[in-house]
Each structure stands twice: as C-alpha cells, then as structure tokens.
C-alpha cells in the first residue's frame, strides 16, 4: 500500500489542479461591449501556453539536473522526445478544447469540468484496451463503470449549485450603535439653532 500512496497523492494533486483550471480560465471570459466579446477564447490561451512552457521546460531541466539525467535526446533517448512531444500536443489540444468550452459556455465550469474528468477516465480505459490489442479479457464491469461515469457526470452537472454568491450589504444600510449615536448627536446640534431662530 505504501508503494501506491505517492502515485495516489500525485493523482489527487492533478485532480485538484485541473479541477481548479476550469473555474480559473472561466475568469478570463470576455465581457461584451454592444453585444460583441472584447476578446476571443484564445487570448488567455496564449498565457496558458507560456505558463506550460516556463514550468515544463525550466522545471523539467531542473529536475533532470537534480536526478543526474542526461540532456541528450538522440539515439536511445529519442522515444522520450517523440512521446513527450506527442503528450504535449495532446495536452495542448486538450487545453484548447477546455478553454473554448469554458468561454463558449460563459465560464460554466459546473457543466464542463464533470464532462472533462468523467470522459477522461473512460477514454483512458479505451486507449488501454486498444494498446493491448485484444490480448486481455475485458471484465464486463468495465462497461458498467463507464456507463455509471456518464450517469455520474450528468448527476453532478445537474445538481451542482449555480449562480453567484449573494452580494454583501452596503455598510451604510447596516444600522449600528455608532450610526445611531451620530444621528442623536446631529439632532442635538440642530435643536439650539432652531430655538435661537
């Protein structure tokens, strides 16, 4: 169980980061001026790419140095470049799709994110089946699980609270002892003036 703890923790970390990704990119939704959005969904995507570039390249090179890894990507190391680049392409297209989904749904992460994560689980299972080329027996419960995932996505999307938090009351509208005391003082100050007139 200890061997599985670290991957589980990092998988949960991924779920947390990616789960926050949707609502965060939803904040970049363009306001409309005369019914026309001020910017396209791809304007924030540029800086998503910059963040990926900085974190992946700088972080990757730093961790390679710390692990004493080789900086060569030729010969026996070529698969790391080939598959790493393909994974990056898939991740980038996924980010494009997610960004576009968030922007065209008016930042509705409650609709988009359950579909993303529920769908990703099923797609991952299907890719694993295809990689094995039929050399494995598939438990029928896999298909039941995929169906339950779809049902779960629908239930989560339909029942997540929507809307915005209630706006706080303005400070002037709140009756406080200080405000009452100030009102009494103002009335007392006006009374001598009225008597002299």
Coordinates of N, CA, C and O in Angstrom, one line a residue:
X1 N 0.8 -1.2 0.0 CA 0.0 0.0 0.0 C 0.9 1.3 0.0 O 0.6 2.3 -0.6
X2 N 2.0 1.2 0.7 CA 2.9 2.4 0.7 C 3.4 2.7 -0.7 O 3.7 3.9 -1.0
X3 N 3.6 1.7 -1.5 CA 4.1 2.0 -2.9 C 3.1 2.7 -3.7 O 3.4 3.4 -4.6
X4 N 1.8 2.6 -3.4 CA 0.7 3.2 -4.1 C 0.4 4.6 -3.5 O -0.3 5.3 -4.2
X5 N 0.9 4.9 -2.3 CA 0.5 6.2 -1.7 C 0.9 7.4 -2.5 O 0.2 8.3 -2.7
X6 N 2.2 7.4 -2.9 CA 2.7 8.5 -3.6 C 2.0 8.8 -5.0 O 1.6 9.9 -5.2
X7 N 1.8 7.7 -5.8 CA 1.1 8.0 -7.0 C -0.3 8.4 -6.8 O -0.9 9.3 -7.5
X8 N -1.0 7.9 -5.8 CA -2.3 8.3 -5.5 C -2.4 9.8 -5.0 O -3.2 10.6 -5.5
X9 N -1.4 10.2 -4.2 CA -1.3 11.6 -3.8 C -1.1 12.6 -5.0 O -1.7 13.6 -5.1
X10 N -0.2 12.2 -5.9 CA 0.1 13.0 -7.1 C -1.1 13.0 -8.0 O -1.4 14.0 -8.7
X11 N -1.8 11.9 -8.1 CA -3.1 11.8 -8.9 C -4.1 12.8 -8.3 O -4.8 13.5 -9.1
X12 N -4.2 12.8 -7.0 CA -5.2 13.7 -6.4 C -4.7 15.1 -6.6 O -5.6 16.0 -6.8
X13 N -3.4 15.4 -6.6 CA -2.9 16.7 -6.9 C -3.3 17.1 -8.3 O -3.7 18.3 -8.5
X14 N -3.2 16.2 -9.2 CA -3.6 16.5 -10.6 C -5.1 16.9 -10.7 O -5.5 17.8 -11.3
X15 N -5.9 16.1 -10.0 CA -7.4 16.4 -9.9 C -7.6 17.7 -9.3 O -8.5 18.5 -9.8
X16 N -6.9 18.1 -8.3 CA -7.1 19.4 -7.7 C -6.7 20.5 -8.6 O -7.5 21.5 -8.8
X17 N -5.5 20.4 -9.2 CA -5.0 21.5 -10.1 C -5.9 21.6 -11.3 O -6.3 22.7 -11.7
X18 N -6.3 20.5 -12.0 CA -7.1 20.5 -13.2 C -8.5 20.9 -12.8 O -9.2 21.5 -13.6
X19 N -9.0 20.5 -11.6 CA -10.3 20.8 -11.2 C -10.4 22.4 -11.0 O -11.5 22.9 -11.2
X20 N -9.3 23.0 -10.6 CA -9.3 24.5 -10.4 C -9.1 25.2 -11.7 O -9.3 26.4 -11.9
X21 N -8.5 24.4 -12.7 CA -8.2 25.0 -14.0 C -9.4 25.6 -14.7 O -9.4 26.7 -15.2
X22 N -10.5 24.8 -14.7 CA -11.7 25.3 -15.4 C -12.3 26.5 -14.8 O -12.5 27.5 -15.5
X23 N -12.5 26.6 -13.5 CA -13.1 27.8 -12.9 C -12.1 29.0 -13.1 O -12.5 30.1 -13.3
X24 N -10.8 28.7 -13.1 CA -9.8 29.8 -13.2 C -9.9 30.4 -14.6 O -9.9 31.6 -14.8
X25 N -9.9 29.5 -15.6 CA -9.9 30.1 -17.0 C -11.3 30.7 -17.3 O -11.4 31.6 -18.1
X26 N -12.3 30.3 -16.5 CA -13.6 30.9 -16.7 C -13.6 32.4 -16.3 O -14.4 33.2 -16.8
X27 N -12.6 32.7 -15.4 CA -12.5 34.1 -15.0 C -12.0 35.0 -16.1 O -12.1 36.2 -16.1
X28 N -11.4 34.4 -17.2 CA -10.9 35.2 -18.3 C -12.0 35.4 -19.4 O -11.7 35.8 -20.5
X29 N -13.2 35.0 -19.1 CA -14.3 35.2 -20.0 C -14.4 36.7 -20.4 O -14.3 37.5 -19.6
X30 N -14.6 36.9 -21.7 CA -14.6 38.3 -22.2 C -16.0 38.9 -22.0 O -17.0 38.4 -22.3
X31 N -15.9 40.1 -21.4 CA -17.2 40.9 -21.3 C -17.6 41.4 -22.7 O -16.8 41.5 -23.6
X32 N -18.9 41.6 -22.9 CA -19.4 42.1 -24.2 C -19.6 43.6 -24.2 O -20.1 44.1 -23.2
X33 N -19.2 44.2 -25.3 CA -19.5 45.6 -25.5 C -20.3 45.7 -26.7 O -19.9 45.3 -27.8
X34 N -21.5 46.2 -26.6 CA -22.5 46.3 -27.7 C -22.8 44.9 -28.3 O -22.9 44.7 -29.5
X35 N -22.8 43.9 -27.4 CA -23.1 42.5 -27.8 C -21.9 41.8 -28.4 O -22.0 40.6 -28.8
X36 N -20.7 42.4 -28.5 CA -19.5 41.8 -29.1 C -18.5 41.5 -28.0 O -18.1 42.4 -27.3
X37 N -18.0 40.3 -27.9 CA -17.0 40.0 -26.9 C -15.7 40.8 -27.1 O -15.3 41.0 -28.3
X38 N -15.1 41.3 -26.1 CA -13.9 42.1 -26.2 C -12.7 41.3 -26.7 O -11.7 41.9 -27.2
X39 N -12.7 40.0 -26.4 CA -11.6 39.2 -26.9 C -12.0 37.8 -27.2 O -13.1 37.3 -26.7
X40 N -11.2 37.0 -28.0 CA -11.6 35.7 -28.3 C -11.1 34.7 -27.2 O -10.4 35.1 -26.3
X41 N -11.6 33.5 -27.2 CA -11.2 32.5 -26.2 C -9.7 32.2 -26.2 O -9.2 31.6 -25.3
X42 N -9.0 32.6 -27.3 CA -7.6 32.2 -27.5 C -6.7 33.2 -26.9 O -5.5 33.0 -26.8
X43 N -7.2 34.4 -26.5 CA -6.3 35.4 -25.9 C -5.7 34.9 -24.6 O -4.5 34.9 -24.4
X44 N -6.5 34.4 -23.7 CA -5.9 33.8 -22.4 C -5.1 32.5 -22.7 O -4.2 32.2 -21.9
X45 N -5.4 31.8 -23.8 CA -4.8 30.6 -24.1 C -3.3 30.8 -24.3 O -2.4 29.9 -24.0
X46 N -2.9 32.0 -24.9 CA -1.5 32.3 -25.1 C -0.7 32.2 -23.8 O 0.4 31.6 -23.7
X47 N -1.3 32.8 -22.7 CA -0.6 32.8 -21.5 C -0.7 31.4 -20.8 O 0.2 31.1 -19.9
X48 N -1.7 30.6 -21.1 CA -1.7 29.2 -20.6 C -0.4 28.5 -21.2 O 0.3 27.8 -20.5
X49 N -0.2 28.8 -22.5 CA 1.0 28.2 -23.2 C 2.3 28.7 -22.6 O 3.2 27.9 -22.4
X50 N 2.3 30.0 -22.3 CA 3.6 30.5 -21.7 C 3.8 29.8 -20.3 O 5.0 29.5 -20.0
X51 N 2.7 29.7 -19.5 CA 2.9 29.0 -18.2 C 3.4 27.6 -18.4 O 4.3 27.1 -17.7
X52 N 2.8 26.8 -19.4 CA 3.2 25.5 -19.6 C 4.7 25.5 -20.0 O 5.5 24.7 -19.5
X53 N 5.1 26.4 -20.9 CA 6.4 26.5 -21.4 C 7.4 26.7 -20.3 O 8.4 26.0 -20.1
X54 N 7.2 27.7 -19.4 CA 8.1 28.1 -18.4 C 8.2 26.9 -17.4 O 9.3 26.5 -17.0
X55 N 7.0 26.4 -16.9 CA 7.0 25.4 -15.8 C 7.6 24.1 -16.4 O 8.4 23.4 -15.7
X56 N 7.2 23.7 -17.6 CA 7.6 22.4 -18.1 C 9.1 22.4 -18.4 O 9.8 21.5 -18.1
X57 N 9.6 23.4 -19.1 CA 11.0 23.5 -19.6 C 11.9 23.7 -18.4 O 12.8 23.0 -18.1
X58 N 11.6 24.8 -17.6 CA 12.5 25.1 -16.5 C 12.4 24.0 -15.4 O 13.5 23.6 -14.9
X59 N 11.2 23.6 -15.1 CA 11.1 22.5 -14.1 C 11.7 21.2 -14.6 O 12.3 20.5 -13.8
X60 N 11.4 20.9 -15.9 CA 12.0 19.6 -16.4 C 13.5 19.6 -16.4 O 14.1 18.6 -15.9
X61 N 14.1 20.7 -16.8 CA 15.6 20.8 -16.9 C 16.2 20.8 -15.4 O 17.2 20.1 -15.2
X62 N 15.5 21.5 -14.5 CA 16.0 21.5 -13.1 C 15.9 20.1 -12.5 O 16.9 19.6 -11.9
X63 N 14.8 19.4 -12.7 CA 14.6 18.1 -12.1 C 15.6 17.1 -12.8 O 16.1 16.2 -12.1
X64 N 15.8 17.2 -14.1 CA 16.8 16.4 -14.8 C 18.2 16.5 -14.2 O 18.9 15.6 -13.9
X65 N 18.6 17.8 -13.9 CA 19.9 18.1 -13.3 C 19.9 17.5 -11.9 O 21.0 16.9 -11.5
X66 N 18.9 17.6 -11.1 CA 18.9 17.1 -9.8 C 19.0 15.6 -9.8 O 19.6 15.0 -8.9
X67 N 18.4 14.9 -10.8 CA 18.4 13.5 -10.9 C 19.6 12.9 -11.6 O 19.8 11.7 -11.7
X68 N 20.5 13.8 -12.0 CA 21.7 13.4 -12.7 C 21.4 12.8 -14.1 O 22.2 11.9 -14.6
X69 N 20.3 13.3 -14.7 CA 19.9 12.7 -16.0 C 20.8 13.3 -17.2 O 21.4 14.3 -17.0
X70 N 20.8 12.6 -18.3 CA 21.4 13.0 -19.5 C 20.6 14.1 -20.2 O 19.3 14.0 -20.2
X71 N 21.2 15.1 -20.8 CA 20.5 16.1 -21.6 C 20.4 15.7 -23.1 O 19.9 16.5 -23.9
X72 N 20.8 14.5 -23.4 CA 20.7 14.1 -24.8 C 19.3 13.5 -25.1 O 18.7 12.9 -24.3
X73 N 18.8 13.8 -26.4 CA 17.6 13.3 -26.8 C 17.7 12.6 -28.1 O 16.7 12.3 -28.8
X74 N 18.9 12.1 -28.4 CA 19.1 11.3 -29.6 C 19.4 9.9 -29.3 O 19.6 9.5 -28.1
X75 N 19.4 9.0 -30.3 CA 19.7 7.6 -30.1 C 18.7 6.9 -29.3 O 17.5 7.0 -29.5
X76 N 19.2 6.3 -28.2 CA 18.3 5.5 -27.3 C 17.3 6.4 -26.6 O 16.3 6.0 -26.1
X77 N 17.6 7.8 -26.5 CA 16.8 8.7 -25.8 C 15.7 9.3 -26.7 O 14.9 10.1 -26.2
X78 N 15.7 9.0 -28.0 CA 14.7 9.6 -28.9 C 13.3 9.3 -28.5 O 12.5 10.2 -28.6
X79 N 12.9 8.1 -28.0 CA 11.5 7.9 -27.6 C 11.0 8.9 -26.6 O 9.8 9.3 -26.6
X80 N 11.9 9.4 -25.7 CA 11.5 10.4 -24.7 C 11.0 11.7 -25.4 O 10.1 12.3 -25.0
X81 N 11.7 12.1 -26.5 CA 11.4 13.3 -27.2 C 10.1 13.0 -28.0 O 9.2 13.9 -28.0
X82 N 10.0 11.9 -28.7 CA 8.9 11.6 -29.5 C 7.6 11.5 -28.7 O 6.6 12.2 -29.0
X83 N 7.6 10.7 -27.7 CA 6.3 10.5 -26.9 C 6.1 11.7 -26.0 O 4.9 12.1 -25.7
X84 N 7.1 12.4 -25.5 CA 6.9 13.6 -24.7 C 6.3 14.7 -25.6 O 5.4 15.4 -25.1
X85 N 6.7 14.8 -26.8 CA 6.2 15.9 -27.7 C 4.7 15.5 -28.0 O 3.8 16.4 -28.0
X86 N 4.4 14.2 -28.3 CA 3.0 13.8 -28.6 C 2.1 14.1 -27.4 O 1.0 14.6 -27.5
X87 N 2.6 13.8 -26.2 CA 1.8 14.0 -25.0 C 1.6 15.5 -24.8 O 0.5 15.9 -24.4
X88 N 2.6 16.3 -25.1 CA 2.4 17.8 -25.0 C 1.4 18.3 -26.0 O 0.6 19.2 -25.7
X89 N 1.4 17.7 -27.2 CA 0.4 18.1 -28.3 C -1.0 17.8 -27.8 O -1.9 18.6 -27.9
X90 N -1.1 16.6 -27.2 CA -2.4 16.2 -26.7 C -2.9 17.1 -25.6 O -4.0 17.5 -25.5
X91 N -1.9 17.4 -24.7 CA -2.3 18.3 -23.6 C -2.7 19.7 -24.1 O -3.6 20.3 -23.6
X92 N -1.9 20.1 -25.1 CA -2.2 21.5 -25.6 C -3.6 21.5 -26.3 O -4.3 22.5 -26.1
X93 N -3.9 20.5 -27.1 CA -5.2 20.5 -27.8 C -6.3 20.3 -26.7 O -7.4 20.9 -26.9
X94 N -6.0 19.5 -25.7 CA -7.0 19.4 -24.6 C -7.2 20.8 -23.9 O -8.4 21.1 -23.6
X95 N -6.1 21.5 -23.7 CA -6.3 22.9 -23.1 C -7.1 23.8 -24.1 O -7.9 24.6 -23.6
X96 N -6.8 23.7 -25.4 CA -7.6 24.5 -26.4 C -9.1 24.2 -26.3 O -9.9 25.0 -26.2
X97 N -9.4 22.8 -26.2 CA -10.8 22.4 -26.2 C -11.4 22.9 -24.9 O -12.6 23.4 -24.9
X98 N -10.7 22.7 -23.8 CA -11.2 23.1 -22.5 C -11.4 24.6 -22.4 O -12.5 25.1 -21.9
X99 N -10.4 25.4 -22.9 CA -10.6 26.8 -22.9 C -11.8 27.3 -23.7 O -12.6 28.1 -23.3
X100 N -11.9 26.7 -24.9 CA -13.0 27.0 -25.8 C -14.4 26.6 -25.2 O -15.3 27.4 -25.2
X101 N -14.4 25.5 -24.5 CA -15.6 25.0 -23.9 C -16.0 26.0 -22.7 O -17.2 26.3 -22.6
X102 N -15.0 26.4 -22.0 CA -15.3 27.3 -20.9 C -15.8 28.7 -21.4 O -16.7 29.2 -20.8
X103 N -15.2 29.2 -22.4 CA -15.5 30.5 -22.9 C -16.9 30.5 -23.6 O -17.7 31.4 -23.5
X104 N -17.2 29.4 -24.4 CA -18.4 29.4 -25.1 C -19.6 29.0 -24.2 O -20.8 29.2 -24.5
X105 N -19.3 28.4 -23.0 CA -20.3 28.1 -22.0 C -20.5 29.3 -21.0 O -21.1 29.1 -20.0
X106 N -19.9 30.4 -21.3 CA -19.9 31.6 -20.4 C -19.3 31.2 -19.0 O -19.8 31.6 -18.0
X107 N -18.2 30.5 -19.1 CA -17.5 30.2 -17.8 C -18.2 29.2 -17.0 O -17.9 29.1 -15.8
X108 N -19.0 28.3 -17.6 CA -19.8 27.3 -16.8 C -18.9 26.1 -16.5 O -19.1 25.0 -17.1
X109 N -18.0 26.2 -15.5 CA -17.2 25.1 -15.1 C -18.0 23.9 -14.5 O -17.6 22.8 -14.6
X110 N -19.2 24.2 -14.0 CA -20.0 23.2 -13.4 C -20.5 22.2 -14.5 O -20.8 21.1 -14.2
X111 N -20.7 22.7 -15.7 CA -21.1 21.9 -16.8 C -19.9 21.2 -17.4 O -19.9 20.0 -17.7
X112 N -18.8 22.0 -17.7 CA -17.7 21.5 -18.5 C -16.8 20.5 -17.7 O -16.5 19.4 -18.2
X113 N -16.4 20.8 -16.5 CA -15.4 20.0 -15.8 C -15.9 18.6 -15.5 O -15.1 17.6 -15.6
X114 N -17.1 18.3 -15.1 CA -17.5 16.9 -14.9 C -17.4 16.1 -16.2 O -17.0 14.9 -16.2
X115 N -17.7 16.7 -17.3 CA -17.6 16.0 -18.6 C -16.1 15.7 -18.9 O -15.8 14.6 -19.4
X116 N -15.3 16.7 -18.6 CA -13.8 16.5 -18.9 C -13.3 15.4 -18.1 O -12.7 14.4 -18.6
X117 N -13.5 15.4 -16.8 CA -12.9 14.3 -16.0 C -13.6 13.0 -16.1 O -13.0 11.9 -16.1
X118 N -14.9 13.0 -16.2 CA -15.7 11.7 -16.4 C -15.3 11.1 -17.7 O -15.0 9.9 -17.8
X119 N -15.2 11.9 -18.8 CA -14.8 11.4 -20.1 C -13.4 11.0 -20.1 O -13.1 10.0 -20.8
X120 N -12.5 11.7 -19.5 CA -11.1 11.3 -19.5 C -10.8 9.9 -18.9 O -10.0 9.1 -19.4
X121 N -11.6 9.5 -17.9 CA -11.4 8.2 -17.3 C -11.8 7.1 -18.3 O -11.1 6.1 -18.5
X122 N -12.9 7.3 -19.0 CA -13.4 6.3 -20.0 C -12.4 6.3 -21.2 O -12.1 5.2 -21.7
X123 N -12.0 7.4 -21.7 CA -11.0 7.4 -22.8 C -9.7 6.7 -22.4 O -9.2 6.0 -23.2
X124 N -9.3 7.0 -21.2 CA -8.0 6.3 -20.8 C -8.2 4.8 -20.8 O -7.3 4.0 -21.2
X125 N -9.4 4.3 -20.3 CA -9.6 2.9 -20.3 C -9.7 2.3 -21.8 O -9.1 1.2 -22.0
X126 N -10.3 3.0 -22.7 CA -10.4 2.6 -24.1 C -9.0 2.6 -24.7 O -8.7 1.6 -25.4
X127 N -8.2 3.6 -24.5 CA -6.8 3.6 -25.0 C -6.0 2.4 -24.5 O -5.3 1.7 -25.2
X128 N -6.2 2.1 -23.2 CA -5.5 0.9 -22.6 C -6.0 -0.4 -23.3 O -5.1 -1.3 -23.6
X129 N -7.2 -0.5 -23.6 CA -7.8 -1.7 -24.3 C -7.1 -1.8 -25.7 O -6.7 -2.9 -26.2
X130 N -7.1 -0.7 -26.4 CA -6.5 -0.7 -27.8 C -5.0 -1.0 -27.8 O -4.5 -1.7 -28.7
X131 N -4.3 -0.5 -26.7 CA -2.9 -0.8 -26.6 C -2.6 -2.3 -26.5 O -1.6 -2.8 -26.9
X132 N -3.5 -3.0 -25.8 CA -3.3 -4.4 -25.5 C -3.7 -5.3 -26.7 O -3.5 -6.5 -26.7
X133 N -4.3 -4.7 -27.7 CA -4.6 -5.4 -29.0 C -5.4 -6.7 -28.7 O -5.2 -7.7 -29.4
X134 N -6.3 -6.7 -27.8 CA -7.2 -7.9 -27.6 C -6.5 -9.0 -26.9 O -7.0 -10.1 -26.9
X135 N -5.3 -8.8 -26.3 CA -4.6 -9.8 -25.6 C -5.0 -10.0 -24.1 O -4.4 -10.6 -23.3
X136 N -6.1 -9.4 -23.8 CA -6.6 -9.4 -22.4 C -8.1 -9.6 -22.4 O -8.8 -9.2 -23.4
X137 N -8.6 -10.3 -21.4 CA -10.1 -10.4 -21.3 C -10.6 -9.2 -20.5 O -10.1 -8.8 -19.5
X138 N -11.6 -8.6 -21.1 CA -12.2 -7.4 -20.5 C -13.4 -7.8 -19.7 O -14.3 -8.4 -20.1
X139 N -13.3 -7.4 -18.4 CA -14.4 -7.6 -17.5 C -15.6 -6.7 -17.9 O -15.4 -5.5 -18.1
X140 N -16.8 -7.3 -18.0 CA -18.0 -6.5 -18.3 C -18.3 -5.4 -17.4 O -18.9 -4.4 -17.7
X141 N -17.7 -5.5 -16.2 CA -17.9 -4.4 -15.2 C -17.2 -3.1 -15.7 O -17.6 -2.0 -15.2
X142 N -16.3 -3.2 -16.6 CA -15.6 -2.0 -17.1 C -16.7 -1.2 -17.9 O -16.8 0.0 -17.7
X143 N -17.5 -1.8 -18.7 CA -18.6 -1.1 -19.4 C -19.6 -0.5 -18.5 O -20.1 0.6 -18.7
X144 N -19.9 -1.3 -17.4 CA -20.9 -0.8 -16.4 C -20.3 0.4 -15.7 O -21.0 1.4 -15.5
X145 N -19.0 0.4 -15.4 CA -18.3 1.6 -14.8 C -18.4 2.8 -15.7 O -18.6 3.9 -15.2
X146 N -18.1 2.6 -17.0 CA -18.2 3.7 -18.0 C -19.6 4.3 -18.0 O -19.8 5.5 -18.0
X147 N -20.6 3.4 -18.0 CA -22.0 3.9 -18.0 C -22.3 4.7 -16.7 O -22.9 5.8 -16.8
X148 N -21.8 4.2 -15.6 CA -22.0 4.9 -14.3 C -21.3 6.2 -14.3 O -21.8 7.2 -13.7
X149 N -20.1 6.3 -15.0 CA -19.4 7.5 -15.1 C -20.2 8.6 -15.8 O -20.3 9.7 -15.4
X150 N -20.9 8.1 -16.9 CA -21.7 9.1 -17.7 C -22.9 9.5 -16.8 O -23.2 10.7 -16.7
X151 N -23.5 8.6 -16.1 CA -24.6 8.9 -15.2 C -24.2 9.9 -14.1 O -24.8 10.9 -13.8
X152 N -23.0 9.6 -13.6 CA -22.4 10.4 -12.5 C -22.2 11.8 -13.0 O -22.4 12.8 -12.3
X153 N -21.6 12.0 -14.2 CA -21.3 13.3 -14.8 C -22.6 14.1 -14.9 O -22.7 15.3 -14.5
X154 N -23.7 13.4 -15.4 CA -25.0 14.1 -15.6 C -25.5 14.5 -14.2 O -26.0 15.7 -14.1
X155 N -25.5 13.6 -13.2 CA -26.0 14.0 -11.9 C -25.2 15.1 -11.3 O -25.8 16.0 -10.7
X156 N -23.9 15.1 -11.4 CA -23.1 16.2 -10.8 C -23.4 17.5 -11.5 O -23.6 18.5 -10.8
X157 N -23.4 17.5 -12.8 CA -23.6 18.7 -13.6 C -25.0 19.3 -13.3 O -25.2 20.5 -13.2
X158 N -26.0 18.4 -13.1 CA -27.4 18.9 -12.9 C -27.6 19.4 -11.5 O -28.5 20.2 -11.3
X159 N -26.8 18.9 -10.5 CA -27.1 19.2 -9.2 C -26.1 20.1 -8.4 O -26.3 20.4 -7.3
X160 N -25.1 20.5 -9.2 CA -24.1 21.5 -8.6 C -24.8 22.8 -8.5 O -25.4 23.3 -9.5
X161 N -24.7 23.5 -7.3 CA -25.3 24.8 -7.2 C -24.8 25.8 -8.3 O -23.6 25.8 -8.5
X162 N -25.7 26.6 -8.9 CA -25.3 27.5 -9.9 C -25.6 28.9 -9.4 O -26.2 29.1 -8.3
X163 N -25.1 29.9 -10.1 CA -25.3 31.3 -9.7 C -24.1 31.9 -9.0 O -23.1 31.2 -8.9
X164 N -24.3 33.1 -8.5 CA -23.3 33.8 -7.8 C -23.6 33.9 -6.3 O -24.8 33.9 -5.9
X165 N -22.6 34.1 -5.5 CA -22.8 34.3 -4.1 C -23.5 35.7 -3.9 O -23.4 36.6 -4.7
X166 N -24.3 35.7 -2.8 CA -25.1 37.0 -2.6 C -24.1 38.1 -2.3 O -23.1 38.0 -1.7
X167 N -24.5 39.3 -2.9 CA -23.6 40.5 -2.7 C -23.7 40.9 -1.2 O -24.8 40.9 -0.7
X168 N -22.6 41.4 -0.7 CA -22.7 41.9 0.7 C -23.5 43.1 0.8 O -23.5 43.9 -0.1
X169 N -24.1 43.4 2.0 CA -24.9 44.6 2.1 C -24.0 45.8 2.2 O -22.9 45.7 2.8
X170 N -24.4 46.9 1.7 CA -23.6 48.1 1.8 C -23.5 48.5 3.2 O -24.4 48.4 4.0
X171 N -22.4 49.1 3.6 CA -22.1 49.4 5.0 C -23.1 50.5 5.5 O -23.5 50.5 6.7
X172 N -23.5 51.4 4.6 CA -24.4 52.5 5.0 C -25.8 51.9 5.4 O -26.5 52.6 6.2
X173 N -26.2 50.8 4.8 CA -27.5 50.3 5.1 C -27.6 49.5 6.4 O -28.7 49.2 6.8
X174 N -26.5 49.3 7.0 CA -26.5 48.5 8.3 C -26.6 49.5 9.4 O -25.8 50.4 9.6
X175 N -27.6 49.2 10.3 CA -27.8 50.1 11.5 C -26.8 49.6 12.5 O -26.8 48.5 12.9
X176 N -26.0 50.5 13.0 CA -25.1 50.2 14.1 C -25.2 51.2 15.2 O -25.7 52.3 15.0
X177 N -24.8 50.8 16.4 CA -24.9 51.8 17.5 C -24.1 53.1 17.2 O -24.5 54.2 17.6
X178 N -23.0 53.0 16.5 CA -22.2 54.2 16.1 C -23.1 55.1 15.3 O -23.1 56.3 15.5
X179 N -23.8 54.5 14.3 CA -24.6 55.3 13.4 C -25.7 56.0 14.1 O -26.1 57.1 13.9
X180 N -26.3 55.2 15.1 CA -27.4 55.8 15.9 C -26.9 56.9 16.8 O -27.6 58.0 16.9
X181 N -25.8 56.8 17.3 CA -25.2 57.8 18.2 C -24.9 59.1 17.4 O -25.2 60.2 17.9
X182 N -24.4 58.9 16.2 CA -24.1 60.1 15.3 C -25.4 60.8 15.0 O -25.5 62.0 15.0
X183 N -26.5 60.0 14.7 CA -27.8 60.7 14.4 C -28.3 61.4 15.6 O -28.9 62.6 15.4
X184 N -28.2 60.9 16.8 CA -28.7 61.6 18.0 C -27.9 62.9 18.2 O -28.4 63.9 18.5
X185 N -26.6 62.8 18.0 CA -25.7 64.0 18.1 C -26.1 65.1 17.2 O -26.1 66.2 17.5
X186 N -26.4 64.7 15.9 CA -26.8 65.6 14.9 C -28.1 66.3 15.3 O -28.2 67.6 15.1
X187 N -29.0 65.6 15.8 CA -30.3 66.2 16.2 C -30.1 67.1 17.4 O -30.7 68.2 17.4
X188 N -29.2 66.8 18.3 CA -29.0 67.7 19.5 C -28.3 68.9 19.0 O -28.5 70.0 19.6
X189 N -27.4 68.8 18.0 CA -26.7 70.0 17.5 C -27.7 70.9 16.8 O -27.5 72.2 16.8
X190 N -28.7 70.4 16.2 CA -29.7 71.2 15.4 C -30.7 71.9 16.4 O -31.2 73.0 16.1
X191 N -31.0 71.3 17.6 CA -32.0 71.9 18.5 C -31.7 73.3 18.9 O -32.6 74.1 18.9
X192 N -30.5 73.6 19.4 CA -30.2 75.0 19.8 C -30.4 76.0 18.7 O -30.9 77.1 18.9
X193 N -30.1 75.7 17.4 CA -30.2 76.5 16.3 C -31.7 76.9 16.1 O -32.0 78.0 15.7
X194 N -32.5 75.8 16.2 CA -34.0 76.0 16.0 C -34.5 76.9 17.1 O -35.4 77.8 16.8
X195 N -34.0 76.8 18.3 CA -34.5 77.6 19.4 C -34.1 79.1 19.2 O -34.9 80.0 19.6
X196 N -32.9 79.3 18.7 CA -32.5 80.7 18.5 C -33.2 81.4 17.4 O -33.3 82.6 17.4
X197 N -33.8 80.7 16.5 CA -34.5 81.3 15.3 C -35.9 81.5 15.7 O -36.5 82.2 16.1

